[in-house]
Amino acid sequence: MLHRFFSAILVGILGFGMAGAGFLATADARPSQRSKPVSGLPEEWSFAQLLEKDKDYDFTARSGQLASAALRSGSLSHARRAAALYTLGETRTSSARSLVEPWLHSGTVEERCAAIAAWGELAVQPEGEDPVLVQALTDADLPVAESALLAMYMSTPKLAMERVAFLVANPEQPLAPAAGHILQLFERGLCSAPGPVTRRLELRWQAARMFGTVKGQTWTASLIEELSKDLFFIDRSLLIEAGTLDDPRVPDHLLEWLLLNPGEEAPALTMMLKMPSAMDELVKQGMWVPLNDAQNQAILDVAESRGCSRLIPETLGQLALQPQYRQRIAGWLVGVDPAYRDAIEEHLLSPVPSVRAQAARSAGQARRAELVSRLRDLSRDPEISVRIEALVARVREGDRALAWEPLRDIFIEQRGQFSDADRDLALRSMLAAHNDRVLDLVHNIRVALGSGPERAKFTAILLLGGRKLDSSGIREIFSTTVGHDFWSLKMVEALGHSGLPEDRRLLENAFPDPTSYALNLILSNALLAHLSEEVVPLLKHAVWNGDFNQSCLAAILVADRYGPSRLMQWLEHPPIGAHVEDLRRLGFMVGSLGGKEAIDLLTKNLGATAGADRPELQGALLGALSARTY
C-alpha cells in the first residue's frame, strides 16, 4: 500500500531531525546521474496525476493467488512477470519468497526491480538491514540498486535514513540522486524527474491493472465500463453486425440511422453490409453521399471483401471523382465506363512501381481478356511489388499452371532469394484478393510451411476467407501477449471466424486491451461472433443509452445472438436512472420481437393488471402492433 511508503518517509524524517532537508538542497543542485528508467511514466500522466490515481489501486488475497499462479505457469511476458512479482510483495503472499528469489539476480532489469521491491515487503529480518537489499545496492544495473535503496527505506526507514542522508550529502555517489529523489517526495509532495519513486508507482499501476483492483473493480471490469460508455466504439465494433441479420426490422432502423447521422462511419458500413443497393440508390437520388475518408474507406473495404462492387456503381462513380480513390476502383468500373480501361492501360506503363502494382490489381478486378493478357508481361516486371500483384491477379483469373509456382517460390522453393519484406507484400496481396482460387494457393503454401509466425499469417488469411482449419498456430503466437501490429490484428479477427471454444477463451483473456483502441474494436467484434458474455455489457449500454435507432438495432442484435429473453430480463430489472422513454423504447422492441406472448409474459412478471400505466407495457403493445407491418 502506498500509505506505508508515506509513513516510512515520515518516520525517517522525524527520526533524523531536519538533516534530510539540508541534504535535499545539495542533491537538487546537481545534475541527475541516473540511467534511463526501466519503465517510464505514460506521457499523458504527470507525476501528480500518477500519485492521485494511485489512491484508486488495491490488492487483495485473490491478487496474490493470481500472481502466484501466473509465475508458476511460466508463460509470461517480461512486463507481466514484473507485475506478478510486485503483486506478491503488495499482498505479502505466504511462501512467495521462493517465487521471488530467482528473479533477484536474473531476468530483465524491470523484472529484477520488481523482485527487489517485493523482497523488501516480504523480508523477515528481525533486526538490522536485509543483507539481500544491502548487496543489491552495489548492483551493476543502477535501476536495480536504486530500487533496493527505496525498498530499504520503505521497510526499515530509521535504519535506512543514515544511509540516505550520507548519499545526499555526497553527490559523487552513484545513488545520491536516488536518495535525493526519495526525500524530494516528502519535502515537496512531488518528484520533478523520473527516479525510483516514479518507477515504483508505475510498476504498482501495472500490477494493479493486471492482478489488483482499480476503484474497487478489476482493471478489466473498469476498462469495459469505460468502453461501454463509448457509443462510437460500440457502433463500430458491435452494431455493424446488425448488417448481417435477416430481421425485417433492421432496414428501417438502419436507413434512418444513416440519414440522421450522414457523416458517421458505422451507419455507412452497416448499410454496405446489409443493403448496398439501397445505399447506392440514396446516392443516385441525391439523398446521401459519403462525406469523409472514414466512410469512403469503409465502403471500399466492404466492396472488396464482399465482392459487391457491382451493386454500388453510383457510389463508386462519386468516389472516382476523388483522385486518391480513382485508381483503386478503376477495375470495378470498367464495365460501366470503358474510359476506366484506358486509365488502367495507361497506369500499367507508369514509371512509378506503386502505380503499376495497383494497375495490375485493377486489371485483375476488371476481368477483361485484353487486360488479363497484359498481366503476363507484368509478371516479369523488375519490381517485386508489381510482379506479386500481377501474379496474384492471374491466380484470381484461373492461371494456376503458370502463376502458382513463382508465388510459391517466394515462400518455399527459392525462399533465400527473397526478403521478409517481399513475403509480406505477397501475403498482403493474397489477403486482399478475397478469392477462392487465391485461397487454394494460400492453403497449398501453408501446408508446406513449418510452424511459426508466417504459417499463422497464412492460417489467418484462410480463416478470414471462410475456410475452416486448425487455429492452434495463432494461439501459440499469442501464448504470452496479443500484439497490436497489422498481422496480429488480422489474426485476432481471424479467430473470430473459427468457432472454437479455445479461441474464445484466448480472446476473452485478451479483452479489453489497456493500450490499443484498434485491438479492442477487433476483439469485441470477434467475441460477439463467439457469443461471448464479455461484450454483453457493451450491448446493454447501447440498448439503454443509444438513440432510438442505435437502441433498437442493439436490441435486435442481442435477441438474435443471445435470445430475446435477455431483453425481457433487462426490462424487468432496469438500471438505476432509466427514464420512462428508455423503458418504453425497450418495451417496444420486446413487443415487436415477441408479440402477444411477450406482452403476456411481461405483464405477469411485472405484476401489472393493466398496461396503460406502465411505460414498459405501453411500448410492448406498440411494438406488437408495429410487427404486423413486417
PDB file of N, CA and C in Angstrom, residues 42-122:
ATOM      1  N   PRO A  42       3.667   6.957 -18.351  1.00  0.00           N
ATOM      2  CA  PRO A  42       2.929   7.258 -19.573  1.00  0.00           C
ATOM      3  C   PRO A  42       2.999   8.759 -19.849  1.00  0.00           C
ATOM      4  N   GLU A  43       3.188   9.119 -21.121  1.00  0.00           N
ATOM      5  CA  GLU A  43       3.423  10.519 -21.454  1.00  0.00           C
ATOM      6  C   GLU A  43       2.278  11.422 -21.007  1.00  0.00           C
ATOM      7  N   GLU A  44       1.054  10.889 -21.020  1.00  0.00           N
ATOM      8  CA  GLU A  44      -0.081  11.748 -20.719  1.00  0.00           C
ATOM      9  C   GLU A  44      -0.269  11.942 -19.217  1.00  0.00           C
ATOM     10  N   TRP A  45       0.547  11.304 -18.389  1.00  0.00           N
ATOM     11  CA  TRP A  45       0.394  11.421 -16.943  1.00  0.00           C
ATOM     12  C   TRP A  45       1.546  12.236 -16.364  1.00  0.00           C
ATOM     13  N   SER A  46       1.210  13.254 -15.598  1.00  0.00           N
ATOM     14  CA  SER A  46       2.229  13.918 -14.804  1.00  0.00           C
ATOM     15  C   SER A  46       2.421  13.100 -13.533  1.00  0.00           C
ATOM     16  N   PHE A  47       3.454  13.445 -12.765  1.00  0.00           N
ATOM     17  CA  PHE A  47       3.671  12.710 -11.529  1.00  0.00           C
ATOM     18  C   PHE A  47       2.504  12.904 -10.569  1.00  0.00           C
ATOM     19  N   ALA A  48       1.982  14.135 -10.512  1.00  0.00           N
ATOM     20  CA  ALA A  48       0.859  14.405  -9.607  1.00  0.00           C
ATOM     21  C   ALA A  48      -0.355  13.549  -9.974  1.00  0.00           C
ATOM     22  N   GLN A  49      -0.595  13.398 -11.275  1.00  0.00           N
ATOM     23  CA  GLN A  49      -1.728  12.579 -11.707  1.00  0.00           C
ATOM     24  C   GLN A  49      -1.504  11.113 -11.358  1.00  0.00           C
ATOM     25  N   LEU A  50      -0.276  10.652 -11.545  1.00  0.00           N
ATOM     26  CA  LEU A  50       0.033   9.262 -11.214  1.00  0.00           C
ATOM     27  C   LEU A  50      -0.145   9.016  -9.720  1.00  0.00           C
ATOM     28  N   LEU A  51       0.285   9.981  -8.918  1.00  0.00           N
ATOM     29  CA  LEU A  51       0.149   9.850  -7.470  1.00  0.00           C
ATOM     30  C   LEU A  51      -1.324   9.873  -7.071  1.00  0.00           C
ATOM     31  N   GLU A  52      -2.113  10.719  -7.724  1.00  0.00           N
ATOM     32  CA  GLU A  52      -3.540  10.791  -7.432  1.00  0.00           C
ATOM     33  C   GLU A  52      -4.238   9.495  -7.817  1.00  0.00           C
ATOM     34  N   LYS A  53      -3.895   8.947  -8.967  1.00  0.00           N
ATOM     35  CA  LYS A  53      -4.513   7.697  -9.417  1.00  0.00           C
ATOM     36  C   LYS A  53      -4.148   6.530  -8.506  1.00  0.00           C
ATOM     37  N   ASP A  54      -2.975   6.635  -7.867  1.00  0.00           N
ATOM     38  CA  ASP A  54      -2.520   5.546  -7.017  1.00  0.00           C
ATOM     39  C   ASP A  54      -3.490   5.256  -5.882  1.00  0.00           C
ATOM     40  N   LYS A  55      -4.265   6.276  -5.480  1.00  0.00           N
ATOM     41  CA  LYS A  55      -5.233   6.076  -4.395  1.00  0.00           C
ATOM     42  C   LYS A  55      -6.337   5.088  -4.796  1.00  0.00           C
ATOM     43  N   ASP A  56      -6.511   4.895  -6.104  1.00  0.00           N
ATOM     44  CA  ASP A  56      -7.588   4.030  -6.579  1.00  0.00           C
ATOM     45  C   ASP A  56      -7.193   2.556  -6.619  1.00  0.00           C
ATOM     46  N   TYR A  57      -5.917   2.238  -6.429  1.00  0.00           N
ATOM     47  CA  TYR A  57      -5.446   0.867  -6.592  1.00  0.00           C
ATOM     48  C   TYR A  57      -5.506   0.108  -5.271  1.00  0.00           C
ATOM     49  N   ASP A  58      -5.721  -1.194  -5.389  1.00  0.00           N
ATOM     50  CA  ASP A  58      -5.683  -2.034  -4.199  1.00  0.00           C
ATOM     51  C   ASP A  58      -5.333  -3.455  -4.628  1.00  0.00           C
ATOM     52  N   PHE A  59      -4.880  -4.235  -3.665  1.00  0.00           N
ATOM     53  CA  PHE A  59      -4.517  -5.628  -3.904  1.00  0.00           C
ATOM     54  C   PHE A  59      -5.157  -6.479  -2.819  1.00  0.00           C
ATOM     55  N   THR A  60      -5.731  -7.587  -3.213  1.00  0.00           N
ATOM     56  CA  THR A  60      -6.410  -8.484  -2.289  1.00  0.00           C
ATOM     57  C   THR A  60      -5.673  -9.814  -2.221  1.00  0.00           C
ATOM     58  N   ALA A  61      -6.151 -10.688  -1.351  1.00  0.00           N
ATOM     59  CA  ALA A  61      -5.568 -12.027  -1.279  1.00  0.00           C
ATOM     60  C   ALA A  61      -5.700 -12.737  -2.628  1.00  0.00           C
ATOM     61  N   ARG A  62      -6.818 -12.476  -3.308  1.00  0.00           N
ATOM     62  CA  ARG A  62      -7.025 -13.056  -4.632  1.00  0.00           C
ATOM     63  C   ARG A  62      -5.956 -12.581  -5.623  1.00  0.00           C
ATOM     64  N   SER A  63      -5.515 -11.330  -5.460  1.00  0.00           N
ATOM     65  CA  SER A  63      -4.461 -10.794  -6.317  1.00  0.00           C
ATOM     66  C   SER A  63      -3.187 -11.629  -6.173  1.00  0.00           C
ATOM     67  N   GLY A  64      -2.847 -11.934  -4.921  1.00  0.00           N
ATOM     68  CA  GLY A  64      -1.658 -12.742  -4.679  1.00  0.00           C
ATOM     69  C   GLY A  64      -1.778 -14.137  -5.255  1.00  0.00           C
ATOM     70  N   GLN A  65      -2.959 -14.728  -5.164  1.00  0.00           N
ATOM     71  CA  GLN A  65      -3.166 -16.066  -5.732  1.00  0.00           C
ATOM     72  C   GLN A  65      -3.003 -16.055  -7.245  1.00  0.00           C
ATOM     73  N   LEU A  66      -3.564 -15.022  -7.884  1.00  0.00           N
ATOM     74  CA  LEU A  66      -3.453 -14.923  -9.340  1.00  0.00           C
ATOM     75  C   LEU A  66      -2.005 -14.712  -9.761  1.00  0.00           C
ATOM     76  N   ALA A  67      -1.281 -13.861  -9.021  1.00  0.00           N
ATOM     77  CA  ALA A  67       0.120 -13.600  -9.352  1.00  0.00           C
ATOM     78  C   ALA A  67       0.969 -14.856  -9.166  1.00  0.00           C
ATOM     79  N   SER A  68       0.725 -15.600  -8.100  1.00  0.00           N
ATOM     80  CA  SER A  68       1.473 -16.839  -7.864  1.00  0.00           C
ATOM     81  C   SER A  68       1.223 -17.843  -8.976  1.00  0.00           C
ATOM     82  N   ALA A  69      -0.037 -17.990  -9.355  1.00  0.00           N
ATOM     83  CA  ALA A  69      -0.380 -18.932 -10.420  1.00  0.00           C
ATOM     84  C   ALA A  69       0.271 -18.517 -11.736  1.00  0.00           C
ATOM     85  N   ALA A  70       0.301 -17.219 -11.996  1.00  0.00           N
ATOM     86  CA  ALA A  70       0.903 -16.730 -13.234  1.00  0.00           C
ATOM     87  C   ALA A  70       2.398 -17.029 -13.264  1.00  0.00           C
ATOM     88  N   LEU A  71       3.083 -16.802 -12.147  1.00  0.00           N
ATOM     89  CA  LEU A  71       4.525 -17.070 -12.100  1.00  0.00           C
ATOM     90  C   LEU A  71       4.825 -18.547 -12.241  1.00  0.00           C
ATOM     91  N   ARG A  72       3.992 -19.387 -11.667  1.00  0.00           N
ATOM     92  CA  ARG A  72       4.217 -20.831 -11.773  1.00  0.00           C
ATOM     93  C   ARG A  72       3.939 -21.349 -13.183  1.00  0.00           C
ATOM     94  N   SER A  73       3.090 -20.632 -13.926  1.00  0.00           N
ATOM     95  CA  SER A  73       2.757 -21.093 -15.279  1.00  0.00           C
ATOM     96  C   SER A  73       3.944 -20.977 -16.227  1.00  0.00           C
ATOM     97  N   GLY A  74       4.795 -19.974 -15.994  1.00  0.00           N
ATOM     98  CA  GLY A  74       5.986 -19.825 -16.820  1.00  0.00           C
ATOM     99  C   GLY A  74       5.772 -19.066 -18.117  1.00  0.00           C
ATOM    100  N   SER A  75       4.560 -19.024 -18.654  1.00  0.00           N
ATOM    101  CA  SER A  75       4.292 -18.377 -19.951  1.00  0.00           C
ATOM    102  C   SER A  75       3.893 -16.926 -19.722  1.00  0.00           C
ATOM    103  N   LEU A  76       4.890 -16.083 -19.482  1.00  0.00           N
ATOM    104  CA  LEU A  76       4.613 -14.682 -19.161  1.00  0.00           C
ATOM    105  C   LEU A  76       5.503 -13.762 -19.985  1.00  0.00           C
ATOM    106  N   SER A  77       4.955 -12.623 -20.359  1.00  0.00           N
ATOM    107  CA  SER A  77       5.798 -11.577 -20.929  1.00  0.00           C
ATOM    108  C   SER A  77       6.622 -10.969 -19.798  1.00  0.00           C
ATOM    109  N   HIS A  78       7.675 -10.233 -20.143  1.00  0.00           N
ATOM    110  CA  HIS A  78       8.522  -9.630 -19.104  1.00  0.00           C
ATOM    111  C   HIS A  78       7.709  -8.670 -18.236  1.00  0.00           C
ATOM    112  N   ALA A  79       6.849  -7.875 -18.878  1.00  0.00           N
ATOM    113  CA  ALA A  79       6.065  -6.889 -18.121  1.00  0.00           C
ATOM    114  C   ALA A  79       5.094  -7.568 -17.169  1.00  0.00           C
ATOM    115  N   ARG A  80       4.474  -8.653 -17.629  1.00  0.00           N
ATOM    116  CA  ARG A  80       3.505  -9.341 -16.767  1.00  0.00           C
ATOM    117  C   ARG A  80       4.218 -10.046 -15.618  1.00  0.00           C
ATOM    118  N   ARG A  81       5.391 -10.586 -15.865  1.00  0.00           N
ATOM    119  CA  ARG A  81       6.139 -11.236 -14.775  1.00  0.00           C
ATOM    120  C   ARG A  81       6.543 -10.194 -13.731  1.00  0.00           C
ATOM    121  N   ALA A  82       6.980  -9.024 -14.188  1.00  0.00           N
ATOM    122  CA  ALA A  82       7.343  -7.963 -13.245  1.00  0.00           C
ATOM    123  C   ALA A  82       6.134  -7.571 -12.395  1.00  0.00           C
ATOM    124  N   ALA A  83       4.978  -7.460 -13.025  1.00  0.00           N
ATOM    125  CA  ALA A  83       3.765  -7.099 -12.287  1.00  0.00           C
ATOM    126  C   ALA A  83       3.399  -8.173 -11.272  1.00  0.00           C
ATOM    127  N   ALA A  84       3.546  -9.434 -11.670  1.00  0.00           N
ATOM    128  CA  ALA A  84       3.228 -10.530 -10.757  1.00  0.00           C
ATOM    129  C   ALA A  84       4.171 -10.540  -9.558  1.00  0.00           C
ATOM    130  N   LEU A  85       5.463 -10.323  -9.800  1.00  0.00           N
ATOM    131  CA  LEU A  85       6.431 -10.282  -8.705  1.00  0.00           C
ATOM    132  C   LEU A  85       6.092  -9.157  -7.737  1.00  0.00           C
ATOM    133  N   TYR A  86       5.807  -7.977  -8.272  1.00  0.00           N
ATOM    134  CA  TYR A  86       5.474  -6.852  -7.401  1.00  0.00           C
ATOM    135  C   TYR A  86       4.221  -7.142  -6.585  1.00  0.00           C
ATOM    136  N   THR A  87       3.237  -7.777  -7.201  1.00  0.00           N
ATOM    137  CA  THR A  87       1.980  -8.070  -6.511  1.00  0.00           C
ATOM    138  C   THR A  87       2.209  -8.959  -5.296  1.00  0.00           C
ATOM    139  N   LEU A  88       3.131  -9.899  -5.410  1.00  0.00           N
ATOM    140  CA  LEU A  88       3.413 -10.775  -4.271  1.00  0.00           C
ATOM    141  C   LEU A  88       3.910  -9.970  -3.075  1.00  0.00           C
ATOM    142  N   GLY A  89       4.668  -8.916  -3.336  1.00  0.00           N
ATOM    143  CA  GLY A  89       5.110  -8.066  -2.236  1.00  0.00           C
ATOM    144  C   GLY A  89       3.961  -7.257  -1.648  1.00  0.00           C
ATOM    145  N   GLU A  90       3.100  -6.716  -2.491  1.00  0.00           N
ATOM    146  CA  GLU A  90       1.957  -5.930  -2.025  1.00  0.00           C
ATOM    147  C   GLU A  90       1.016  -6.764  -1.151  1.00  0.00           C
ATOM    148  N   THR A  91       0.816  -8.026  -1.533  1.00  0.00           N
ATOM    149  CA  THR A  91      -0.130  -8.873  -0.803  1.00  0.00           C
ATOM    150  C   THR A  91       0.542  -9.680   0.291  1.00  0.00           C
ATOM    151  N   ARG A  92       1.901  -9.647   0.294  1.00  0.00           N
ATOM    152  CA  ARG A  92       2.672 -10.424   1.275  1.00  0.00           C
ATOM    153  C   ARG A  92       2.175 -11.867   1.319  1.00  0.00           C
ATOM    154  N   THR A  93       2.062 -12.417   0.143  1.00  0.00           N
ATOM    155  CA  THR A  93       1.553 -13.777  -0.030  1.00  0.00           C
ATOM    156  C   THR A  93       2.478 -14.773   0.643  1.00  0.00           C
ATOM    157  N   SER A  94       1.899 -15.715   1.360  1.00  0.00           N
ATOM    158  CA  SER A  94       2.699 -16.729   2.050  1.00  0.00           C
ATOM    159  C   SER A  94       3.461 -17.564   1.039  1.00  0.00           C
ATOM    160  N   SER A  95       4.665 -17.952   1.397  1.00  0.00           N
ATOM    161  CA  SER A  95       5.539 -18.778   0.547  1.00  0.00           C
ATOM    162  C   SER A  95       5.914 -18.078  -0.750  1.00  0.00           C
ATOM    163  N   ALA A  96       5.764 -16.736  -0.786  1.00  0.00           N
ATOM    164  CA  ALA A  96       6.066 -16.021  -2.029  1.00  0.00           C
ATOM    165  C   ALA A  96       7.567 -15.833  -2.232  1.00  0.00           C
ATOM    166  N   ARG A  97       8.335 -15.883  -1.151  1.00  0.00           N
ATOM    167  CA  ARG A  97       9.778 -15.626  -1.266  1.00  0.00           C
ATOM    168  C   ARG A  97      10.442 -16.586  -2.239  1.00  0.00           C
ATOM    169  N   SER A  98       9.984 -17.838  -2.258  1.00  0.00           N
ATOM    170  CA  SER A  98      10.589 -18.814  -3.169  1.00  0.00           C
ATOM    171  C   SER A  98      10.306 -18.485  -4.628  1.00  0.00           C
ATOM    172  N   LEU A  99       9.186 -17.804  -4.889  1.00  0.00           N
ATOM    173  CA  LEU A  99       8.875 -17.385  -6.259  1.00  0.00           C
ATOM    174  C   LEU A  99       9.629 -16.118  -6.645  1.00  0.00           C
ATOM    175  N   VAL A 100       9.913 -15.277  -5.663  1.00  0.00           N
ATOM    176  CA  VAL A 100      10.580 -14.006  -5.930  1.00  0.00           C
ATOM    177  C   VAL A 100      12.091 -14.161  -6.037  1.00  0.00           C
ATOM    178  N   GLU A 101      12.666 -14.992  -5.188  1.00  0.00           N
ATOM    179  CA  GLU A 101      14.125 -15.064  -5.063  1.00  0.00           C
ATOM    180  C   GLU A 101      14.866 -15.311  -6.383  1.00  0.00           C
ATOM    181  N   PRO A 102      14.395 -16.224  -7.268  1.00  0.00           N
ATOM    182  CA  PRO A 102      15.150 -16.452  -8.518  1.00  0.00           C
ATOM    183  C   PRO A 102      15.287 -15.212  -9.384  1.00  0.00           C
ATOM    184  N   TRP A 103      14.390 -14.254  -9.228  1.00  0.00           N
ATOM    185  CA  TRP A 103      14.393 -13.077 -10.105  1.00  0.00           C
ATOM    186  C   TRP A 103      15.149 -11.898  -9.506  1.00  0.00           C
ATOM    187  N   LEU A 104      15.755 -12.103  -8.337  1.00  0.00           N
ATOM    188  CA  LEU A 104      16.587 -11.050  -7.770  1.00  0.00           C
ATOM    189  C   LEU A 104      17.870 -10.858  -8.577  1.00  0.00           C
ATOM    190  N   HIS A 105      18.331 -11.932  -9.205  1.00  0.00           N
ATOM    191  CA  HIS A 105      19.620 -11.887  -9.904  1.00  0.00           C
ATOM    192  C   HIS A 105      19.518 -12.268 -11.377  1.00  0.00           C
ATOM    193  N   SER A 106      18.321 -12.564 -11.879  1.00  0.00           N
ATOM    194  CA  SER A 106      18.167 -12.937 -13.287  1.00  0.00           C
ATOM    195  C   SER A 106      16.934 -12.258 -13.862  1.00  0.00           C
ATOM    196  N   GLY A 107      16.840 -12.259 -15.184  1.00  0.00           N
ATOM    197  CA  GLY A 107      15.715 -11.614 -15.839  1.00  0.00           C
ATOM    198  C   GLY A 107      16.064 -10.218 -16.308  1.00  0.00           C
ATOM    199  N   THR A 108      15.079  -9.526 -16.826  1.00  0.00           N
ATOM    200  CA  THR A 108      15.297  -8.155 -17.271  1.00  0.00           C
ATOM    201  C   THR A 108      15.454  -7.233 -16.072  1.00  0.00           C
ATOM    202  N   VAL A 109      15.932  -6.035 -16.334  1.00  0.00           N
ATOM    203  CA  VAL A 109      16.076  -5.050 -15.256  1.00  0.00           C
ATOM    204  C   VAL A 109      14.715  -4.765 -14.627  1.00  0.00           C
ATOM    205  N   GLU A 110      13.686  -4.678 -15.458  1.00  0.00           N
ATOM    206  CA  GLU A 110      12.341  -4.418 -14.944  1.00  0.00           C
ATOM    207  C   GLU A 110      11.895  -5.531 -14.001  1.00  0.00           C
ATOM    208  N   GLU A 111      12.151  -6.782 -14.371  1.00  0.00           N
ATOM    209  CA  GLU A 111      11.770  -7.912 -13.523  1.00  0.00           C
ATOM    210  C   GLU A 111      12.566  -7.902 -12.226  1.00  0.00           C
ATOM    211  N   ARG A 112      13.844  -7.567 -12.296  1.00  0.00           N
ATOM    212  CA  ARG A 112      14.677  -7.556 -11.092  1.00  0.00           C
ATOM    213  C   ARG A 112      14.267  -6.431 -10.143  1.00  0.00           C
ATOM    214  N   CYS A 113      13.909  -5.261 -10.715  1.00  0.00           N
ATOM    215  CA  CYS A 113      13.421  -4.165  -9.862  1.00  0.00           C
ATOM    216  C   CYS A 113      12.148  -4.571  -9.138  1.00  0.00           C
ATOM    217  N   ALA A 114      11.270  -5.267  -9.842  1.00  0.00           N
ATOM    218  CA  ALA A 114      10.028  -5.729  -9.217  1.00  0.00           C
ATOM    219  C   ALA A 114      10.318  -6.747  -8.124  1.00  0.00           C
ATOM    220  N   ALA A 115      11.266  -7.649  -8.380  1.00  0.00           N
ATOM    221  CA  ALA A 115      11.623  -8.652  -7.374  1.00  0.00           C
ATOM    222  C   ALA A 115      12.222  -7.991  -6.128  1.00  0.00           C
ATOM    223  N   ILE A 116      13.061  -6.981  -6.346  1.00  0.00           N
ATOM    224  CA  ILE A 116      13.650  -6.240  -5.216  1.00  0.00           C
ATOM    225  C   ILE A 116      12.551  -5.579  -4.391  1.00  0.00           C
ATOM    226  N   ALA A 117      11.600  -4.934  -5.058  1.00  0.00           N
ATOM    227  CA  ALA A 117      10.501  -4.270  -4.346  1.00  0.00           C
ATOM    228  C   ALA A 117       9.706  -5.278  -3.527  1.00  0.00           C
ATOM    229  N   ALA A 118       9.425  -6.434  -4.135  1.00  0.00           N
ATOM    230  CA  ALA A 118       8.671  -7.472  -3.423  1.00  0.00           C
ATOM    231  C   ALA A 118       9.476  -8.022  -2.248  1.00  0.00           C
ATOM    232  N   TRP A 119      10.762  -8.234  -2.464  1.00  0.00           N
ATOM    233  CA  TRP A 119      11.607  -8.785  -1.394  1.00  0.00           C
ATOM    234  C   TRP A 119      11.612  -7.862  -0.181  1.00  0.00           C
ATOM    235  N   GLY A 120      11.643  -6.548  -0.435  1.00  0.00           N
ATOM    236  CA  GLY A 120      11.623  -5.604   0.671  1.00  0.00           C
ATOM    237  C   GLY A 120      10.357  -5.729   1.502  1.00  0.00           C
ATOM    238  N   GLU A 121       9.242  -6.028   0.876  1.00  0.00           N
ATOM    239  CA  GLU A 121       7.980  -6.192   1.601  1.00  0.00           C
ATOM    240  C   GLU A 121       7.911  -7.544   2.303  1.00  0.00           C
ATOM    241  N   LEU A 122       8.589  -8.550   1.745  1.00  0.00           N
ATOM    242  CA  LEU A 122       8.492  -9.913   2.273  1.00  0.00           C
ATOM    243  C   LEU A 122       9.594 -10.236   3.280  1.00  0.00           C
TER     244      LEU A 122
END
